[in-house]
XYZ file of C-alpha atoms in Angstrom:
389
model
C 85.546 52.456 100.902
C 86.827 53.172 97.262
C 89.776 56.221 97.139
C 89.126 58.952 95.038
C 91.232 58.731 92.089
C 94.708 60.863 93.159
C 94.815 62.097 89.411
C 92.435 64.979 88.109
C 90.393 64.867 85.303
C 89.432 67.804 84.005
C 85.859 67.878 81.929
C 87.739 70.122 79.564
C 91.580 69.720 79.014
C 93.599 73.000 79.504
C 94.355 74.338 76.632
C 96.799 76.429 78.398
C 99.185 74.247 79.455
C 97.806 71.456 76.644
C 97.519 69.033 80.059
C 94.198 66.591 80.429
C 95.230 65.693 83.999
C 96.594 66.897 87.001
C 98.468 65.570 89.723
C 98.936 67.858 93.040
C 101.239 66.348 95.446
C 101.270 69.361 98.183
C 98.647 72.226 98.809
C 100.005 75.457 99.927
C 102.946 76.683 99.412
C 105.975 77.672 101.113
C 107.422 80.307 98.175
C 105.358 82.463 99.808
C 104.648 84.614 96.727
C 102.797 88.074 98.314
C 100.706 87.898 95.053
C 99.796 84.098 95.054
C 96.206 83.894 93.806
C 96.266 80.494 95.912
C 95.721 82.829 98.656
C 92.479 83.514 97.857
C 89.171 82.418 100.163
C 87.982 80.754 96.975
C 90.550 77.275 97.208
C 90.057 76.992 101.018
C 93.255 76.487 101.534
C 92.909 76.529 105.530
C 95.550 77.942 107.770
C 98.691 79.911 106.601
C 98.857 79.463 103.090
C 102.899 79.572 102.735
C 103.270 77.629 106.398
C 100.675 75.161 106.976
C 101.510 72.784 104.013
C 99.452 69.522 103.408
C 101.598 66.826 101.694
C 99.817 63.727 100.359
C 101.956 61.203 101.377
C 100.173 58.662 99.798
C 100.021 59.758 96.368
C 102.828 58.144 94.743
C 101.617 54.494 95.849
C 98.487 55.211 94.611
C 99.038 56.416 91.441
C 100.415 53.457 89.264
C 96.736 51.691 90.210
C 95.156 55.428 88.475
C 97.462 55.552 85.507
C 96.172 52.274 84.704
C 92.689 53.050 84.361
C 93.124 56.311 82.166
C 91.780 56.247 78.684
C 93.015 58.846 76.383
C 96.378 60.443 75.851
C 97.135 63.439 77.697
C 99.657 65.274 79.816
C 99.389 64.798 83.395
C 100.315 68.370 85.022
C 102.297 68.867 88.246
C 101.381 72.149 89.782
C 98.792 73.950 90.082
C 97.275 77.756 91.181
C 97.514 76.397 95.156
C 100.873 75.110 94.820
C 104.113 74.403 93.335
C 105.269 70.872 92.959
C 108.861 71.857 93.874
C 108.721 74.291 97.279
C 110.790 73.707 99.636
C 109.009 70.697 101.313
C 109.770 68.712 98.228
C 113.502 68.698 98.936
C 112.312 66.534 102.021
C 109.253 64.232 101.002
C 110.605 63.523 97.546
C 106.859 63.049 96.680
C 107.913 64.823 92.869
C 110.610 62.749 91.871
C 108.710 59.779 92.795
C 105.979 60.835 91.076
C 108.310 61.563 88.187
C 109.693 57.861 88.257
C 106.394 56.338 88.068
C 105.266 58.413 84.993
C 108.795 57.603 83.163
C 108.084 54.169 84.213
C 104.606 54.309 82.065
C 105.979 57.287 79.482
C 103.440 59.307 80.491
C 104.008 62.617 79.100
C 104.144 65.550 81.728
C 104.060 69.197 82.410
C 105.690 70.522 84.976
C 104.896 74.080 86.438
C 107.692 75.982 88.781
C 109.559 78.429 89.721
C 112.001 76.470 91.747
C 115.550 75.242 90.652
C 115.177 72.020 93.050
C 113.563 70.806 89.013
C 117.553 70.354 88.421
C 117.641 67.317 91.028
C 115.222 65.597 88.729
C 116.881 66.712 85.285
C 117.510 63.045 84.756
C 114.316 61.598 84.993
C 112.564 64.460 82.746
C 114.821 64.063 79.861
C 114.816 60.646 79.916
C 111.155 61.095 79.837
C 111.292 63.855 77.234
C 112.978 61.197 75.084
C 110.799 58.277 75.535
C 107.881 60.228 75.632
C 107.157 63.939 75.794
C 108.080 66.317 78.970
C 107.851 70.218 79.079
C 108.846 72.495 81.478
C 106.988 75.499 82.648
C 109.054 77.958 84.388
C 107.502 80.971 86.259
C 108.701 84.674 86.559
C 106.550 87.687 87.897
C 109.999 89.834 87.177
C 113.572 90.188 86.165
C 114.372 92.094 88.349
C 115.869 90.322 91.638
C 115.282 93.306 94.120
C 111.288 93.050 93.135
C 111.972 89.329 93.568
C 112.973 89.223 96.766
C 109.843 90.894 97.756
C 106.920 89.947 96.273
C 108.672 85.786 95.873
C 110.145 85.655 99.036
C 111.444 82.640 99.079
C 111.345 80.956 95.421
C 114.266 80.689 93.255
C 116.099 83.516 91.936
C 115.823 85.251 88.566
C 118.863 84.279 87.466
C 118.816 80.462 88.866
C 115.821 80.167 86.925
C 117.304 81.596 83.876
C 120.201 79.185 84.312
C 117.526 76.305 84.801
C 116.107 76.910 81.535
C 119.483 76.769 79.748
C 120.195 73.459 81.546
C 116.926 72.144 80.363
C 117.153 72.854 77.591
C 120.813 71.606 77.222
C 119.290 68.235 78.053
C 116.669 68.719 74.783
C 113.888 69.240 77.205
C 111.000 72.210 75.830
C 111.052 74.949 78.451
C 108.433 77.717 77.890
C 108.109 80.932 80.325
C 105.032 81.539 82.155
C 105.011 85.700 82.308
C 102.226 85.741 85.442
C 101.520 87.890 86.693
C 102.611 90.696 85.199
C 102.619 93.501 88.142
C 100.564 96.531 86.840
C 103.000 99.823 86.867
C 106.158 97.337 88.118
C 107.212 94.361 85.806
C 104.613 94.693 82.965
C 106.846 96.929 80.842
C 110.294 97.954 80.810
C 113.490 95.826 81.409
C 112.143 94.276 84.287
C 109.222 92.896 82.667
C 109.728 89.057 82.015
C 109.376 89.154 78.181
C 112.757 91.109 77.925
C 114.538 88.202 78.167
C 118.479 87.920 76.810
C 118.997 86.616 73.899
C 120.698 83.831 75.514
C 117.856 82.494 76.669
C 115.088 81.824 73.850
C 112.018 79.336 75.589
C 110.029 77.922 73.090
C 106.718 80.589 74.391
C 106.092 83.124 76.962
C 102.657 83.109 78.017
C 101.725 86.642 79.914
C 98.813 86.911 82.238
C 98.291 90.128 83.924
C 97.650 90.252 88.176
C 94.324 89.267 89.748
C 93.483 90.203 92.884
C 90.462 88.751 94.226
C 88.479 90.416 97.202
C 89.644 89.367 100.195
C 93.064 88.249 101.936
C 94.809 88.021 98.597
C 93.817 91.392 97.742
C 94.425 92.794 100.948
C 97.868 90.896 101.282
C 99.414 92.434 98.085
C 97.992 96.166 98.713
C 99.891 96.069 102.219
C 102.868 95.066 100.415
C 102.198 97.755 97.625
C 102.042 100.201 100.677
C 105.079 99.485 102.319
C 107.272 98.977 99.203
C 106.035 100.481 96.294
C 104.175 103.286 98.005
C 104.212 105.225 94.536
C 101.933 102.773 92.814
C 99.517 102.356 95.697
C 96.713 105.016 93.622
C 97.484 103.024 90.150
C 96.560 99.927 92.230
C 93.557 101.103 93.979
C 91.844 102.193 90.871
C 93.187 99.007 88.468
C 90.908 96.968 90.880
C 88.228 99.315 92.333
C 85.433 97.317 90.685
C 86.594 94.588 93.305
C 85.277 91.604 90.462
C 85.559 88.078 91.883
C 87.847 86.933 89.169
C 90.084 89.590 90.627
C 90.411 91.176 86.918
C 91.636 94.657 86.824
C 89.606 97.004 84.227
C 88.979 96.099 81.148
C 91.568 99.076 79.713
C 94.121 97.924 81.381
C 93.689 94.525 79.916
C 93.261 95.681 76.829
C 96.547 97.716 77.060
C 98.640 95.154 78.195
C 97.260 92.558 75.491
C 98.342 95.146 72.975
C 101.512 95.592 74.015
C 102.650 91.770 75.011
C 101.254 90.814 71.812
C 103.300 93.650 70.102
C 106.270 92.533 71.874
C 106.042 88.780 70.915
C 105.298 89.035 68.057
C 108.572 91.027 67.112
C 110.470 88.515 68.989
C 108.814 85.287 66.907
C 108.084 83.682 70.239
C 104.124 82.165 70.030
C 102.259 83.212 73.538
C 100.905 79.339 73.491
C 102.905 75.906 73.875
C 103.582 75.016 70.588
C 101.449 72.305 68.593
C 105.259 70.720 67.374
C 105.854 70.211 71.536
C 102.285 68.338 71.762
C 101.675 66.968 68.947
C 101.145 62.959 68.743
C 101.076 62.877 73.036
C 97.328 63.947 73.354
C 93.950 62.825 71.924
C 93.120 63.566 68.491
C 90.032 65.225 70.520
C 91.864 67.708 72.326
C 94.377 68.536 69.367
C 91.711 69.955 67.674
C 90.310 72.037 71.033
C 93.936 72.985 71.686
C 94.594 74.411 67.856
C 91.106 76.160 68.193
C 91.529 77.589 71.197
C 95.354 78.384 69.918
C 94.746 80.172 66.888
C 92.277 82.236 68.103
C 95.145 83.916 70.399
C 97.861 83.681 67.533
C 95.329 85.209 64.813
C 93.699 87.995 67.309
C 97.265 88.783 67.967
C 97.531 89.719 64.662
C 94.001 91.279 64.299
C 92.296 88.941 62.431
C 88.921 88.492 62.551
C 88.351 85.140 64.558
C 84.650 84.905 65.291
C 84.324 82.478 63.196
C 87.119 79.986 65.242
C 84.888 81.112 68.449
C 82.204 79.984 66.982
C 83.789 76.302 66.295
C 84.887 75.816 69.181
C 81.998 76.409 71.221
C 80.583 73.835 68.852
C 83.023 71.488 69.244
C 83.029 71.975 72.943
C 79.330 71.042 72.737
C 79.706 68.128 70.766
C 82.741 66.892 71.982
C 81.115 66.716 76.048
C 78.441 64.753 74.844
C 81.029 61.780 73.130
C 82.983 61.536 76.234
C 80.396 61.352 78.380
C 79.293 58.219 76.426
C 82.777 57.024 76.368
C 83.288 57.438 79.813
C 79.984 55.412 80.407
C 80.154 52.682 78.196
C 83.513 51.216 79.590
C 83.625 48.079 77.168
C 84.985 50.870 74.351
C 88.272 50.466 73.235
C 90.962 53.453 74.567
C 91.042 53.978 70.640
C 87.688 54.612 70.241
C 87.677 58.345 70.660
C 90.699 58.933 68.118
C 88.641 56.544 65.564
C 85.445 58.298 66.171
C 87.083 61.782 65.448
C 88.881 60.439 62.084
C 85.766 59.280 60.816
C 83.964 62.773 61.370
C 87.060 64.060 59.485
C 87.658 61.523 56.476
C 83.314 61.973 55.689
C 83.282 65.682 56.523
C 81.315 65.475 59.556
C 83.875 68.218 60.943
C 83.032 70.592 58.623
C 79.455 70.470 58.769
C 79.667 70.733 63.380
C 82.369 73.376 62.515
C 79.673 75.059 59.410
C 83.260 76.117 57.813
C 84.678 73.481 55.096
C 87.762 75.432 55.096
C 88.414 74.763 58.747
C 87.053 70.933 58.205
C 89.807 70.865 55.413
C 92.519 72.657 58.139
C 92.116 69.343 60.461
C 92.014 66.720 57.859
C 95.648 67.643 57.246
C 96.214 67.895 60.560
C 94.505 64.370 61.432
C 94.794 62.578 58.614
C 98.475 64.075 57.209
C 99.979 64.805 60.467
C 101.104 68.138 59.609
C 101.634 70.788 61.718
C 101.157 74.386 62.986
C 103.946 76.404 62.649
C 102.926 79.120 65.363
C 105.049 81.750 64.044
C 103.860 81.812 60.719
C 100.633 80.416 61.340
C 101.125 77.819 58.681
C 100.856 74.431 58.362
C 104.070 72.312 57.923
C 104.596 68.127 57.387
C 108.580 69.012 58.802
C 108.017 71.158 61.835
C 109.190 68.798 64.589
């Protein structure tokens, strides 16, 4: 019976961590992170979610046999929303760092999400592979404050091992970025202990802030019962955040609003971009998902500075559209060349095919000199630049 390929494919890459696979060595997690949307009845994670850990044991033989057959440039991203690929049982399987040696071995780029300092054991592989290739790290902080930390992260890394990973990282020329999720409504999403105050010291190439979901059901009800025994004060503020009980787990739409306000307020005055950088990226993915990454990238950087962006919606959904349709033929028609996608999309570019699926010349003209020159988006400025690497 054929195996299910061990690396993800995702119909759309994620423009959020600018990853077009996904590799998952564990599911669960022993962190044990009281807010974990993992938790939730929608991943069917079965049995204790931060004690009954499945390992795939497997995985690293079988992935040299995937790698092989993938055809376009793209991250491959360790970690995902139902676990973390360095918890605790890593230190013991080692399934990571072998992982890790197999992508150096094919300079694969990679993307690695955490919130564990066991990433130091592996420092060596991921800058050699952030040298010969491209490797980012993602590092994870619901807080600054260690108190908070030792309650609702039980038993991840501390805030200031963390901090002191991203210094080493980035010591070792590796891009670190901050992922500031979830931001804990009334606790860590303003103030000091909110994780975009962070000291000068330490300056990641982007935060990224998400605010808390809690969806109905044991994740919900896991994190209330911790509000009520240890933040007692916020328990109203929480029960009326998430009253409308949505399956996404959103809170309301004010708060959202709020908090988008504010984080954007506050990056912006630091000059830190709330998306990975196109200068980290750039040249290690498809020339199909650089343009859906800048798309879906500018319209956070220009709504952050309230500018109009209907018009980028608008584009992308086109692209999104068109874009489906060519790599389901590609896909299909396995006798194509691996550069067949990249040719396809210069072609639409060099005779202004862009422009007319994007009905905006202007835009059409933005990704010629982004294809075609290789320039580059400065995401501070929100200009183009041929020297931004």
């Amino acid at each position: 019976m054929k195996l299910p390929s061990v690396i993800r494919t995702r119909p759309f890459s994620d423009s959020w961590f600018c990853s077009r696979y996904q590799v998952s060595p564990y599911r669960g997690c022993r962190h044990g992170c009281l807010y974990c949307d993992g938790r939730a009845e929608k991943y069917y994670v079965e049995g204790s979610f931060d004690q009954d850990i499945t390992s795939r044991d497997d995985l690293p033989g079988r992935l040299t046999s995937d790698i092989r057959k993938l055809r376009e440039r793209g991250y491959v991203s360790l970690g995902s929303g139902v676990t973390d690929a360095y918890q605790p049982l890593e230190a013991e399987k080692e399934l990571t760092r072998q992982i890790a040696s197999i992508l150096l071995e094919y300079r694969i780029p990679a993307v690695v999400l955490t919130k564990s300092v066991l990433a130091l054991r592996d420092l060596d592989l991921w800058s050699e592979l952030s040298r010969t290739s491209s490797f980012h790290l993602l590092v994870s902080f619901s807080t600054l404050n260690e108190e908070i930390r030792k309650v609702v992260e039980p038993n991840a890394s501390s805030v200031n091992e963390r901090l002191d990973m991203i210094r080493r990282f980035r010591d070792a020329c590796c891009p670190v970025s901050v992922l500031a999720m979830p931001l804990l409504p009334g606790i860590s999403d303003t103030g000091e202990d909110s994780p975009l105050n962070f000291p000068e010291s330490v300056r990641p190439d982007c935060i990224m802030p998400s605010t808390l979901t809690l969806r109905p059901g044991r994740q919900k009800d896991l994190f209330l019962d911790c509000i009520r025994k240890n933040f007692p004060e916020k328990l109203p503020l929480y029960k009326d955040l998430y009253r409308e009980n949505r399956a996404s787990g959103s809170p309301l739409d004010k708060y959202c609003d709020s908090l988008y306000r504010e984080t954007s307020r506050i990056l912006l005055k630091k000059g830190i971009p709330p998306m990975i950088p196109h200068r980290i990226w750039k040249g290690h993915v498809s020339l199909a998902d650089e343009i859906s990454f800048l798309l879906a990238h500018m319209d956070v950087l220009y709504s952050m500075r309230k500018v109009d962006t209907k018009a980028l919606k608008k584009a992308l959904l086109s692209y999104e559209a068109w874009i489906k349709t060519i790599r389901t033929d590609f896909n299909r028609r396995r006798s194509l060349s691996r550069e067949y996608l990249d040719d396809l999309i210069l072609m639409y570019s060099r005779n202004g095919s862009l422009s007319d699926l994007f009905g905006n010349e202007k835009l059409g003209q933005f990704f010629r000199d982004v294809l075609e020159k290789g320039m580059i988006l400065d995401y501070i400025n929100c200009r183009l630049d041929q020297n931004s690497q």
